[in-house]
Amino acid sequence: QVQLVESGGGSVQSGGSLRLSCVASGYTYSKYCMGWFRQAPGKEREGVASIDSDGSTSYVDSVKGRFTISQDNAKNTLYLQMNSLKPEDTAMYYCAALTRDYCHWPLVSANFAYWGQGTQVTVSS
């Protein structure tokens, strides 16, 4: 059974940085898509960034140039480095896994079978 555990959220001021981590266990698929989603109160869940098993990355326009997704396969860990944070980045952030396929944009949360519990990111102005 795949398990995903996020960490690294917190409260920062506008312009600050945070790095989210997502440790995966029970994951043995050679072909997959890992994604970061976020959901702000009253808004739909939004795909933010993704990385394929072959290392290809994609981002939603609003975070391009500010966020970087990466993975350390030796540690089974997915990262989201978030720089130049803005108040509109405030949300609960989730990592998610889609198996046996590559990423397709826009990311559709219903296609991801495995989810972490979420980590809160709050950016104050």
N, CA, C and O atoms as a printed pandas DataFrame, in Angstrom:
     atom_number atom_name residue_name chain_id  residue_number  x_coord  y_coord  z_coord
0              1         N          GLN        A               1    0.843   -1.184    0.000
1              2        CA          GLN        A               1    0.000    0.000    0.000
2              3         C          GLN        A               1    0.884    1.242    0.000
3              4         O          GLN        A               1    1.798    1.359    0.817
4              5         N          VAL        A               2    0.613    2.168   -0.917
5              6        CA          VAL        A               2    1.399    3.391   -1.014
6              7         C          VAL        A               2    0.978    4.365    0.084
7              8         O          VAL        A               2   -0.209    4.598    0.312
8              9         N          GLN        A               3    1.960    4.913    0.742
9             10        CA          GLN        A               3    1.700    5.955    1.741
10            11         C          GLN        A               3    2.557    7.170    1.434
11            12         O          GLN        A               3    3.728    7.052    1.075
12            13         N          LEU        A               4    1.952    8.337    1.582
13            14        CA          LEU        A               4    2.633    9.599    1.329
14            15         C          LEU        A               4    2.505   10.469    2.577
15            16         O          LEU        A               4    1.411   10.638    3.116
16            17         N          VAL        A               5    3.618   11.014    3.028
17            18        CA          VAL        A               5    3.615   11.845    4.221
18            19         C          VAL        A               5    4.331   13.156    3.912
19            20         O          VAL        A               5    5.527   13.169    3.620
20            21         N          GLU        A               6    3.579   14.266    3.981
21            22        CA          GLU        A               6    4.152   15.586    3.703
22            23         C          GLU        A               6    4.665   16.231    4.992
23            24         O          GLU        A               6    4.238   15.903    6.099
24            25         N          SER        A               7    5.592   17.153    4.797
25            26        CA          SER        A               7    6.073   17.992    5.888
26            27         C          SER        A               7    6.657   19.261    5.273
27            28         O          SER        A               7    6.848   19.351    4.060
28            29         N          GLY        A               8    6.935   20.234    6.131
29            30        CA          GLY        A               8    7.626   21.425    5.674
30            31         C          GLY        A               8    6.774   22.671    5.546
31            32         O          GLY        A               8    7.295   23.745    5.247
32            33         N          GLY        A               9    5.475   22.550    5.766
33            34        CA          GLY        A               9    4.645   23.743    5.706
34            35         C          GLY        A               9    4.917   24.670    6.877
35            36         O          GLY        A               9    5.660   24.330    7.797
36            37         N          GLY        A              10    4.311   25.832    6.829
37            38        CA          GLY        A              10    4.486   26.791    7.907
38            39         C          GLY        A              10    3.977   28.151    7.503
39            40         O          GLY        A              10    3.294   28.303    6.491
40            41         N          SER        A              11    4.321   29.145    8.314
41            42        CA          SER        A              11    3.908   30.522    8.067
42            43         C          SER        A              11    5.126   31.364    7.733
43            44         O          SER        A              11    6.127   31.342    8.449
44            45         N          VAL        A              12    5.031   32.107    6.638
45            46        CA          VAL        A              12    6.127   32.979    6.226
46            47         C          VAL        A              12    5.548   34.303    5.749
47            48         O          VAL        A              12    4.354   34.415    5.470
48            49         N          GLN        A              13    6.409   35.288    5.662
49            50        CA          GLN        A              13    5.987   36.567    5.114
50            51         C          GLN        A              13    6.140   36.542    3.593
51            52         O          GLN        A              13    6.885   35.738    3.032
52            53         N          SER        A              14    5.420   37.434    2.960
53            54        CA          SER        A              14    5.496   37.562    1.511
54            55         C          SER        A              14    6.952   37.741    1.067
55            56         O          SER        A              14    7.702   38.526    1.646
56            57         N          GLY        A              15    7.327   36.997    0.032
57            58        CA          GLY        A              15    8.704   37.023   -0.440
58            59         C          GLY        A              15    9.575   35.941    0.157
59            60         O          GLY        A              15   10.697   35.729   -0.302
60            61         N          GLY        A              16    9.083   35.257    1.165
61            62        CA          GLY        A              16    9.838   34.206    1.826
62            63         C          GLY        A              16    9.834   32.896    1.051
63            64         O          GLY        A              16    9.271   32.793   -0.039
64            65         N          SER        A              17   10.479   31.902    1.646
65            66        CA          SER        A              17   10.622   30.593    1.004
66            67         C          SER        A              17   10.266   29.474    1.970
67            68         O          SER        A              17   10.403   29.614    3.185
68            69         N          LEU        A              18    9.812   28.375    1.414
69            70        CA          LEU        A              18    9.564   27.145    2.143
70            71         C          LEU        A              18    9.895   25.974    1.231
71            72         O          LEU        A              18    9.803   26.080    0.008
72            73         N          ARG        A              19   10.281   24.859    1.836
73            74        CA          ARG        A              19   10.467   23.637    1.067
74            75         C          ARG        A              19    9.584   22.551    1.650
75            76         O          ARG        A              19    9.719   22.181    2.816
76            77         N          LEU        A              20    8.689   22.052    0.835
77            78        CA          LEU        A              20    7.836   20.947    1.234
78            79         C          LEU        A              20    8.491   19.625    0.853
79            80         O          LEU        A              20    9.166   19.516   -0.170
80            81         N          SER        A              21    8.273   18.632    1.697
81            82        CA          SER        A              21    8.780   17.290    1.421
82            83         C          SER        A              21    7.625   16.299    1.474
83            84         O          SER        A              21    6.640   16.504    2.183
84            85         N          CYS        A              22    7.764   15.237    0.722
85            86        CA          CYS        A              22    6.756   14.176    0.708
86            87         C          CYS        A              22    7.501   12.848    0.609
87            88         O          CYS        A              22    8.104   12.529   -0.416
88            89         N          VAL        A              23    7.443   12.089    1.692
89            90        CA          VAL        A              23    8.116   10.795    1.720
90            91         C          VAL        A              23    7.134    9.713    1.304
91            92         O          VAL        A              23    6.042    9.604    1.861
92            93         N          ALA        A              24    7.526    8.922    0.332
93            94        CA          ALA        A              24    6.673    7.852   -0.188
94            95         C          ALA        A              24    7.171    6.496    0.283
95            96         O          ALA        A              24    8.376    6.243    0.314
96            97         N          SER        A              25    6.249    5.636    0.646
97            98        CA          SER        A              25    6.590    4.267    1.009
98            99         C          SER        A              25    5.632    3.319    0.298
99           100         O          SER        A              25    4.515    3.689   -0.064
100          101         N          GLY        A              26    6.101    2.079    0.105
101          102        CA          GLY        A              26    5.277    1.098   -0.564
102          103         C          GLY        A              26    5.095    1.378   -2.038
103          104         O          GLY        A              26    4.108    0.969   -2.649
104          105         N          TYR        A              27    6.084    2.097   -2.612
105          106        CA          TYR        A              27    5.947    2.577   -3.996
106          107         C          TYR        A              27    6.999    1.902   -4.847
107          108         O          TYR        A              27    8.191    2.158   -4.677
108          109         N          THR        A              28    6.576    1.037   -5.766
109          110        CA          THR        A              28    7.548    0.293   -6.567
110          111         C          THR        A              28    7.318    0.434   -8.064
111          112         O          THR        A              28    7.908   -0.315   -8.843
112          113         N          TYR        A              29    6.480    1.368   -8.486
113          114        CA          TYR        A              29    6.160    1.518   -9.897
114          115         C          TYR        A              29    7.295    2.206  -10.644
115          116         O          TYR        A              29    7.869    3.180  -10.156
116          117         N          SER        A              30    7.608    1.706  -11.805
117          118        CA          SER        A              30    8.665    2.302  -12.615
118          119         C          SER        A              30    8.126    3.456  -13.454
119          120         O          SER        A              30    8.902    4.300  -13.902
120          121         N          LYS        A              31    6.836    3.511  -13.673
121          122        CA          LYS        A              31    6.204    4.565  -14.467
122          123         C          LYS        A              31    5.141    5.227  -13.601
123          124         O          LYS        A              31    4.188    4.583  -13.163
124          125         N          TYR        A              32    5.319    6.518  -13.362
125          126        CA          TYR        A              32    4.392    7.203  -12.461
126          127         C          TYR        A              32    4.442    8.705  -12.667
127          128         O          TYR        A              32    5.316    9.236  -13.353
128          129         N          CYS        A              33    3.486    9.366  -12.058
129          130        CA          CYS        A              33    3.454   10.825  -11.992
130          131         C          CYS        A              33    3.270   11.214  -10.538
131          132         O          CYS        A              33    2.377   10.705   -9.861
132          133         N          MET        A              34    4.105   12.106  -10.063
133          134        CA          MET        A              34    3.963   12.662   -8.722
134          135         C          MET        A              34    3.579   14.126   -8.869
135          136         O          MET        A              34    4.160   14.859   -9.670
136          137         N          GLY        A              35    2.596   14.536   -8.086
137          138        CA          GLY        A              35    2.141   15.910   -8.195
138          139         C          GLY        A              35    1.982   16.586   -6.846
139          140         O          GLY        A              35    1.772   15.936   -5.821
140          141         N          TRP        A              36    2.089   17.897   -6.872
141          142        CA          TRP        A              36    1.726   18.744   -5.728
142          143         C          TRP        A              36    0.445   19.488   -6.104
143          144         O          TRP        A              36    0.348   20.113   -7.160
144          145         N          PHE        A              37   -0.527   19.399   -5.206
145          146        CA          PHE        A              37   -1.773   20.126   -5.349
146          147         C          PHE        A              37   -1.905   21.096   -4.168
147          148         O          PHE        A              37   -1.219   20.960   -3.155
148          149         N          ARG        A              38   -2.789   22.063   -4.321
149          150        CA          ARG        A              38   -3.097   22.942   -3.198
150          151         C          ARG        A              38   -4.581   23.274   -3.234
151          152         O          ARG        A              38   -5.226   23.275   -4.282
152          153         N          GLN        A              39   -5.089   23.553   -2.045
153          154        CA          GLN        A              39   -6.493   23.929   -1.923
154          155         C          GLN        A              39   -6.634   25.009   -0.870
155          156         O          GLN        A              39   -6.308   24.813    0.300
156          157         N          ALA        A              40   -7.126   26.153   -1.315
157          158        CA          ALA        A              40   -7.399   27.261   -0.413
158          159         C          ALA        A              40   -8.864   27.188    0.020
159          160         O          ALA        A              40   -9.688   26.604   -0.685
160          161         N          PRO        A              41   -9.192   27.769    1.163
161          162        CA          PRO        A              41  -10.584   27.735    1.637
162          163         C          PRO        A              41  -11.538   28.301    0.597
163          164         O          PRO        A              41  -11.323   29.392    0.068
164          165         N          GLY        A              42  -12.601   27.544    0.308
165          166        CA          GLY        A              42  -13.606   27.994   -0.639
166          167         C          GLY        A              42  -13.236   27.847   -2.090
167          168         O          GLY        A              42  -13.990   28.258   -2.972
168          169         N          LYS        A              43  -12.067   27.257   -2.354
169          170        CA          LYS        A              43  -11.619   27.102   -3.738
170          171         C          LYS        A              43  -11.430   25.626   -4.066
171          172         O          LYS        A              43  -11.302   24.785   -3.177
172          173         N          GLU        A              44  -11.417   25.333   -5.356
173          174        CA          GLU        A              44  -11.182   23.961   -5.792
174          175         C          GLU        A              44   -9.698   23.594   -5.651
175          176         O          GLU        A              44   -8.819   24.456   -5.649
176          177         N          ARG        A              45   -9.457   22.297   -5.535
177          178        CA          ARG        A              45   -8.083   21.828   -5.485
178          179         C          ARG        A              45   -7.413   22.078   -6.831
179          180         O          ARG        A              45   -7.997   21.835   -7.887
180          181         N          GLU        A              46   -6.199   22.560   -6.774
181          182        CA          GLU        A              46   -5.471   22.974   -7.984
182          183         C          GLU        A              46   -4.149   22.235   -8.093
183          184         O          GLU        A              46   -3.398   22.147   -7.122
184          185         N          GLY        A              47   -3.865   21.706   -9.270
185          186        CA          GLY        A              47   -2.566   21.110   -9.515
186          187         C          GLY        A              47   -1.517   22.187   -9.659
187          188         O          GLY        A              47   -1.697   23.122  -10.439
188          189         N          VAL        A              48   -0.437   22.080   -8.931
189          190        CA          VAL        A              48    0.595   23.125   -8.889
190          191         C          VAL        A              48    1.828   22.734   -9.687
191          192         O          VAL        A              48    2.349   23.527  -10.472
192          193         N          ALA        A              49    2.295   21.500   -9.481
193          194        CA          ALA        A              49    3.517   21.047  -10.146
194          195         C          ALA        A              49    3.504   19.538  -10.230
195          196         O          ALA        A              49    2.852   18.861   -9.435
196          197         N          SER        A              50    4.231   19.022  -11.201
197          198        CA          SER        A              50    4.301   17.572  -11.347
198          199         C          SER        A              50    5.664   17.157  -11.861
199          200         O          SER        A              50    6.392   17.943  -12.466
200          201         N          ILE        A              51    5.990   15.894  -11.602
201          202        CA          ILE        A              51    7.225   15.309  -12.108
202          203         C          ILE        A              51    6.945   13.860  -12.469
203          204         O          ILE        A              51    6.326   13.117  -11.708
204          205         N          ASP        A              52    7.419   13.477  -13.656
205          206        CA          ASP        A              52    7.241   12.101  -14.117
206          207         C          ASP        A              52    8.370   11.218  -13.602
207          208         O          ASP        A              52    9.371   11.701  -13.072
208          209         N          SER        A              53    8.183    9.925  -13.769
209          210        CA          SER        A              53    9.241    8.980  -13.431
210          211         C          SER        A              53   10.475    9.193  -14.303
211          212         O          SER        A              53   11.572    8.781  -13.924
212          213         N          ASP        A              54   10.314    9.827  -15.461
213          214        CA          ASP        A              54   11.475   10.097  -16.308
214          215         C          ASP        A              54   12.079   11.473  -16.011
215          216         O          ASP        A              54   13.017   11.899  -16.684
216          217         N          GLY        A              55   11.541   12.167  -15.003
217          218        CA          GLY        A              55   12.117   13.442  -14.572
218          219         C          GLY        A              55   11.531   14.681  -15.207
219          220         O          GLY        A              55   11.952   15.790  -14.879
220          221         N          SER        A              56   10.573   14.532  -16.105
221          222        CA          SER        A              56    9.955   15.693  -16.740
222          223         C          SER        A              56    9.097   16.448  -15.734
223          224         O          SER        A              56    8.341   15.842  -14.975
224          225         N          THR        A              57    9.216   17.775  -15.731
225          226        CA          THR        A              57    8.475   18.596  -14.782
226          227         C          THR        A              57    7.545   19.565  -15.499
227          228         O          THR        A              57    7.804   19.975  -16.630
228          229         N          SER        A              58    6.461   19.922  -14.824
229          230        CA          SER        A              58    5.521   20.905  -15.337
230          231         C          SER        A              58    4.958   21.703  -14.177
231          232         O          SER        A              58    4.931   21.239  -13.036
232          233         N          TYR        A              59    4.501   22.930  -14.492
233          234        CA          TYR        A              59    4.002   23.829  -13.451
234          235         C          TYR        A              59    2.773   24.586  -13.950
235          236         O          TYR        A              59    2.614   24.834  -15.145
236          237         N          VAL        A              60    1.925   24.938  -13.015
237          238        CA          VAL        A              60    0.841   25.846  -13.333
238          239         C          VAL        A              60    1.457   27.229  -13.538
239          240         O          VAL        A              60    2.468   27.556  -12.917
240          241         N          ASP        A              61    0.860   28.030  -14.395
241          242        CA          ASP        A              61    1.471   29.311  -14.771
242          243         C          ASP        A              61    1.761   30.208  -13.566
243          244         O          ASP        A              61    2.770   30.913  -13.544
244          245         N          SER        A              62    0.886   30.182  -12.573
245          246        CA          SER        A              62    1.012   31.110  -11.452
246          247         C          SER        A              62    2.245   30.859  -10.585
247          248         O          SER        A              62    2.605   31.721   -9.783
248          249         N          VAL        A              63    2.898   29.712  -10.721
249          250        CA          VAL        A              63    4.072   29.425   -9.889
250          251         C          VAL        A              63    5.351   29.266  -10.708
251          252         O          VAL        A              63    6.427   29.064  -10.146
252          253         N          LYS        A              64    5.239   29.355  -12.021
253          254        CA          LYS        A              64    6.427   29.191  -12.861
254          255         C          LYS        A              64    7.480   30.242  -12.501
255          256         O          LYS        A              64    7.170   31.422  -12.341
256          257         N          GLY        A              65    8.710   29.796  -12.381
257          258        CA          GLY        A              65    9.798   30.690  -12.028
258          259         C          GLY        A              65    9.960   30.893  -10.533
259          260         O          GLY        A              65   10.962   31.456  -10.092
260          261         N          ARG        A              66    8.984   30.440   -9.740
261          262        CA          ARG        A              66    9.063   30.596   -8.284
262          263         C          ARG        A              66    9.145   29.248   -7.562
263          264         O          ARG        A              66    9.827   29.135   -6.543
264          265         N          PHE        A              67    8.465   28.237   -8.074
265          266        CA          PHE        A              67    8.444   26.915   -7.447
266          267         C          PHE        A              67    9.271   25.941   -8.279
267          268         O          PHE        A              67    9.346   26.048   -9.503
268          269         N          THR        A              68    9.891   24.986   -7.581
269          270        CA          THR        A              68   10.643   23.933   -8.255
270          271         C          THR        A              68   10.304   22.595   -7.641
271          272         O          THR        A              68   10.435   22.409   -6.431
272          273         N          ILE        A              69    9.873   21.669   -8.464
273          274        CA          ILE        A              69    9.588   20.307   -7.998
274          275         C          ILE        A              69   10.791   19.425   -8.319
275          276         O          ILE        A              69   11.410   19.549   -9.376
276          277         N          SER        A              70   11.107   18.536   -7.388
277          278        CA          SER        A              70   12.220   17.625   -7.607
278          279         C          SER        A              70   11.971   16.351   -6.813
279          280         O          SER        A              70   11.072   16.288   -5.974
280          281         N          GLN        A              71   12.784   15.336   -7.093
281          282        CA          GLN        A              71   12.638   14.081   -6.356
282          283         C          GLN        A              71   14.009   13.478   -6.113
283          284         O          GLN        A              71   14.925   13.607   -6.926
284          285         N          ASP        A              72   14.122   12.824   -4.982
285          286        CA          ASP        A              72   15.327   12.083   -4.630
286          287         C          ASP        A              72   14.910   10.626   -4.534
287          288         O          ASP        A              72   14.344   10.194   -3.529
288          289         N          ASN        A              73   15.192    9.877   -5.583
289          290        CA          ASN        A              73   14.726    8.489   -5.637
290          291         C          ASN        A              73   15.389    7.629   -4.560
291          292         O          ASN        A              73   14.782    6.680   -4.062
292          293         N          ALA        A              74   16.606    7.951   -4.209
293          294        CA          ALA        A              74   17.291    7.173   -3.169
294          295         C          ALA        A              74   16.603    7.319   -1.814
295          296         O          ALA        A              74   16.643    6.411   -0.984
296          297         N          LYS        A              75   15.972    8.470   -1.601
297          298        CA          LYS        A              75   15.276    8.724   -0.336
298          299         C          LYS        A              75   13.766    8.576   -0.472
299          300         O          LYS        A              75   13.031    8.778    0.495
300          301         N          ASN        A              76   13.298    8.220   -1.682
301          302        CA          ASN        A              76   11.852    8.114   -1.931
302          303         C          ASN        A              76   11.120    9.377   -1.500
303          304         O          ASN        A              76   10.051    9.315   -0.893
304          305         N          THR        A              77   11.703   10.512   -1.819
305          306        CA          THR        A              77   11.174   11.788   -1.355
306          307         C          THR        A              77   10.952   12.747   -2.515
307          308         O          THR        A              77   11.794   12.901   -3.399
308          309         N          LEU        A              78    9.789   13.383   -2.478
309          310        CA          LEU        A              78    9.411   14.420   -3.423
310          311         C          LEU        A              78    9.521   15.761   -2.718
311          312         O          LEU        A              78    9.182   15.878   -1.541
312          313         N          TYR        A              79    9.995   16.773   -3.437
313          314        CA          TYR        A              79   10.161   18.100   -2.846
314          315         C          TYR        A              79    9.412   19.146   -3.672
315          316         O          TYR        A              79    9.172   18.977   -4.867
316          317         N          LEU        A              80    9.055   20.227   -2.992
317          318        CA          LEU        A              80    8.563   21.416   -3.666
318          319         C          LEU        A              80    9.246   22.611   -3.015
319          320         O          LEU        A              80    8.904   23.000   -1.898
320          321         N          GLN        A              81   10.200   23.181   -3.713
321          322        CA          GLN        A              81   10.862   24.395   -3.238
322          323         C          GLN        A              81   10.042   25.588   -3.687
323          324         O          GLN        A              81    9.806   25.775   -4.881
324          325         N          MET        A              82    9.613   26.385   -2.742
325          326        CA          MET        A              82    8.743   27.531   -3.028
326          327         C          MET        A              82    9.465   28.804   -2.627
327          328         O          MET        A              82    9.743   29.027   -1.449
328          329         N          ASN        A              83    9.766   29.633   -3.607
329          330        CA          ASN        A              83   10.431   30.909   -3.380
330          331         C          ASN        A              83    9.502   32.060   -3.758
331          332         O          ASN        A              83    8.495   31.867   -4.439
332          333         N          SER        A              84    9.855   33.239   -3.309
333          334        CA          SER        A              84    9.074   34.443   -3.620
334          335         C          SER        A              84    7.586   34.213   -3.360
335          336         O          SER        A              84    6.735   34.520   -4.195
336          337         N          LEU        A              85    7.302   33.673   -2.193
337          338        CA          LEU        A              85    5.918   33.332   -1.871
338          339         C          LEU        A              85    5.045   34.577   -1.782
339          340         O          LEU        A              85    5.485   35.652   -1.371
340          341         N          LYS        A              86    3.801   34.389   -2.182
341          342        CA          LYS        A              86    2.815   35.461   -2.183
342          343         C          LYS        A              86    1.625   35.058   -1.314
343          344         O          LYS        A              86    1.393   33.869   -1.098
344          345         N          PRO        A              87    0.870   36.034   -0.816
345          346        CA          PRO        A              87   -0.313   35.681   -0.009
346          347         C          PRO        A              87   -1.269   34.732   -0.742
347          348         O          PRO        A              87   -1.918   33.897   -0.112
348          349         N          GLU        A              88   -1.353   34.858   -2.048
349          350        CA          GLU        A              88   -2.260   33.984   -2.800
350          351         C          GLU        A              88   -1.766   32.542   -2.897
351          352         O          GLU        A              88   -2.481   31.680   -3.409
352          353         N          ASP        A              89   -0.565   32.270   -2.419
353          354        CA          ASP        A              89   -0.067   30.898   -2.338
354          355         C          ASP        A              89   -0.559   30.195   -1.078
355          356         O          ASP        A              89   -0.339   28.996   -0.912
356          357         N          THR        A              90   -1.220   30.926   -0.195
357          358        CA          THR        A              90   -1.733   30.348    1.040
358          359         C          THR        A              90   -2.749   29.265    0.727
359          360         O          THR        A              90   -3.730   29.505    0.024
360          361         N          ALA        A              91   -2.506   28.060    1.257
361          362        CA          ALA        A              91   -3.376   26.911    0.975
362          363         C          ALA        A              91   -2.875   25.703    1.741
363          364         O          ALA        A              91   -1.788   25.722    2.320
364          365         N          MET        A              92   -3.673   24.663    1.737
365          366        CA          MET        A              92   -3.205   23.352    2.172
366          367         C          MET        A              92   -2.571   22.698    0.953
367          368         O          MET        A              92   -3.178   22.645   -0.117
368          369         N          TYR        A              93   -1.368   22.207    1.116
369          370        CA          TYR        A              93   -0.649   21.574    0.024
370          371         C          TYR        A              93   -0.615   20.060    0.220
371          372         O          TYR        A              93   -0.361   19.562    1.317
372          373         N          TYR        A              94   -0.876   19.344   -0.868
373          374        CA          TYR        A              94   -0.922   17.885   -0.840
374          375         C          TYR        A              94    0.017   17.321   -1.901
375          376         O          TYR        A              94    0.124   17.869   -2.998
376          377         N          CYS        A              95    0.688   16.237   -1.572
377          378        CA          CYS        A              95    1.355   15.486   -2.624
378          379         C          CYS        A              95    0.464   14.309   -2.996
379          380         O          CYS        A              95   -0.309   13.812   -2.177
380          381         N          ALA        A              96    0.586   13.879   -4.229
381          382        CA          ALA        A              96   -0.260   12.814   -4.747
382          383         C          ALA        A              96    0.508   11.996   -5.766
383          384         O          ALA        A              96    1.444   12.483   -6.400
384          385         N          ALA        A              97    0.095   10.746   -5.913
385          386        CA          ALA        A              97    0.769    9.836   -6.836
386          387         C          ALA        A              97   -0.224    9.189   -7.788
387          388         O          ALA        A              97   -1.308    8.752   -7.401
388          389         N          LEU        A              98    0.187    9.147   -9.039
389          390        CA          LEU        A              98   -0.564    8.481  -10.093
390          391         C          LEU        A              98    0.357    7.412  -10.652
391          392         O          LEU        A              98    1.488    7.708  -11.039
392          393         N          THR        A              99   -0.109    6.180  -10.699
393          394        CA          THR        A              99    0.762    5.075  -11.102
394          395         C          THR        A              99    0.464    4.600  -12.526
395          396         O          THR        A              99   -0.631    4.796  -13.055
396          397         N          ARG        A             100    1.450    3.986  -13.111
397          398        CA          ARG        A             100    1.348    3.347  -14.422
398          399         C          ARG        A             100    1.045    4.321  -15.547
399          400         O          ARG        A             100    0.506    3.918  -16.578
400          401         N          ASP        A             101    1.375    5.578  -15.374
401          402        CA          ASP        A             101    1.167    6.555  -16.423
402          403         C          ASP        A             101    2.065    7.754  -16.147
403          404         O          ASP        A             101    2.584    7.927  -15.045
404          405         N          TYR        A             102    2.232    8.576  -17.179
405          406        CA          TYR        A             102    2.954    9.833  -17.020
406          407         C          TYR        A             102    1.948   10.934  -16.695
407          408         O          TYR        A             102    0.736   10.724  -16.723
408          409         N          CYS        A             103    2.486   12.114  -16.384
409          410        CA          CYS        A             103    1.640   13.244  -16.028
410          411         C          CYS        A             103    0.966   13.823  -17.271
411          412         O          CYS        A             103    1.545   13.858  -18.357
412          413         N          HIS        A             104   -0.251   14.269  -17.083
413          414        CA          HIS        A             104   -0.997   14.949  -18.133
414          415         C          HIS        A             104   -1.573   16.217  -17.524
415          416         O          HIS        A             104   -2.152   16.203  -16.438
416          417         N          TRP        A             105   -1.400   17.309  -18.249
417          418        CA          TRP        A             105   -1.896   18.596  -17.750
418          419         C          TRP        A             105   -3.140   19.033  -18.513
419          420         O          TRP        A             105   -3.279   18.747  -19.702
420          421         N          PRO        A             106   -4.056   19.737  -17.815
421          422        CA          PRO        A             106   -3.950   20.076  -16.395
422          423         C          PRO        A             106   -4.137   18.838  -15.524
423          424         O          PRO        A             106   -4.843   17.901  -15.898
424          425         N          LEU        A             107   -3.497   18.848  -14.360
425          426        CA          LEU        A             107   -3.619   17.732  -13.448
426          427         C          LEU        A             107   -5.057   17.600  -12.967
427          428         O          LEU        A             107   -5.697   18.586  -12.601
428          429         N          VAL        A             108   -5.552   16.375  -12.972
429          430        CA          VAL        A             108   -6.907   16.087  -12.509
430          431         C          VAL        A             108   -6.798   15.265  -11.238
431          432         O          VAL        A             108   -6.310   14.135  -11.262
432          433         N          SER        A             109   -7.247   15.826  -10.137
433          434        CA          SER        A             109   -7.052   15.164   -8.847
434          435         C          SER        A             109   -7.699   13.782   -8.816
435          436         O          SER        A             109   -7.195   12.889   -8.135
436          437         N          ALA        A             110   -8.791   13.587   -9.528
437          438        CA          ALA        A             110   -9.481   12.293   -9.512
438          439         C          ALA        A             110   -8.626   11.179  -10.110
439          440         O          ALA        A             110   -8.882   10.001   -9.862
440          441         N          ASN        A             111   -7.620   11.539  -10.889
441          442        CA          ASN        A             111   -6.753   10.537  -11.501
442          443         C          ASN        A             111   -5.663   10.041  -10.565
443          444         O          ASN        A             111   -4.988    9.058  -10.871
444          445         N          PHE        A             112   -5.485   10.699   -9.442
445          446        CA          PHE        A             112   -4.422   10.353   -8.499
446          447         C          PHE        A             112   -4.999    9.473   -7.406
447          448         O          PHE        A             112   -5.919    9.866   -6.688
448          449         N          ALA        A             113   -4.441    8.270   -7.293
449          450        CA          ALA        A             113   -5.012    7.292   -6.361
450          451         C          ALA        A             113   -4.513    7.459   -4.940
451          452         O          ALA        A             113   -5.176    7.048   -3.987
452          453         N          TYR        A             114   -3.343    8.063   -4.800
453          454        CA          TYR        A             114   -2.715    8.129   -3.477
454          455         C          TYR        A             114   -2.446    9.577   -3.088
455          456         O          TYR        A             114   -1.967   10.376   -3.892
456          457         N          TRP        A             115   -2.767    9.896   -1.834
457          458        CA          TRP        A             115   -2.660   11.262   -1.336
458          459         C          TRP        A             115   -2.024   11.292    0.034
459          460         O          TRP        A             115   -2.199   10.377    0.838
460          461         N          GLY        A             116   -1.286   12.349    0.290
461          462        CA          GLY        A             116   -0.811   12.602    1.639
462          463         C          GLY        A             116   -1.874   13.324    2.431
463          464         O          GLY        A             116   -2.960   13.612    1.927
464          465         N          GLN        A             117   -1.547   13.615    3.682
465          466        CA          GLN        A             117   -2.518   14.219    4.588
466          467         C          GLN        A             117   -2.587   15.729    4.443
467          468         O          GLN        A             117   -3.522   16.361    4.934
468          469         N          GLY        A             118   -1.599   16.310    3.769
469          470        CA          GLY        A             118   -1.577   17.753    3.562
470          471         C          GLY        A             118   -0.723   18.486    4.573
471          472         O          GLY        A             118   -0.566   18.052    5.714
472          473         N          THR        A             119   -0.176   19.602    4.135
473          474        CA          THR        A             119    0.598   20.479    5.018
474          475         C          THR        A             119    0.209   21.923    4.698
475          476         O          THR        A             119    0.125   22.306    3.531
476          477         N          GLN        A             120   -0.025   22.713    5.738
477          478        CA          GLN        A             120   -0.536   24.068    5.571
478          479         C          GLN        A             120    0.593   25.049    5.270
479          480         O          GLN        A             120    1.631   25.052    5.932
480          481         N          VAL        A             121    0.367   25.873    4.265
481          482        CA          VAL        A             121    1.281   26.971    3.953
482          483         C          VAL        A             121    0.500   28.270    4.069
483          484         O          VAL        A             121   -0.538   28.443    3.431
484          485         N          THR        A             122    1.010   29.183    4.891
485          486        CA          THR        A             122    0.362   30.471    5.090
486          487         C          THR        A             122    1.363   31.581    4.816
487          488         O          THR        A             122    2.432   31.630    5.424
488          489         N          VAL        A             123    1.010   32.472    3.893
489          490        CA          VAL        A             123    1.888   33.568    3.525
490          491         C          VAL        A             123    1.196   34.875    3.889
491          492         O          VAL        A             123    0.099   35.161    3.410
492          493         N          SER        A             124    1.831   35.650    4.722
493          494        CA          SER        A             124    1.250   36.922    5.153
494          495         C          SER        A             124    1.893   38.083    4.399
495          496         O          SER        A             124    3.062   38.031    4.018
496          497         N          SER        A             125    1.098   39.126    4.196
497          498        CA          SER        A             125    1.602   40.292    3.444
498          499         C          SER        A             125    2.303   41.281    4.341
499          500         O          SER        A             125    2.783   42.311    3.868
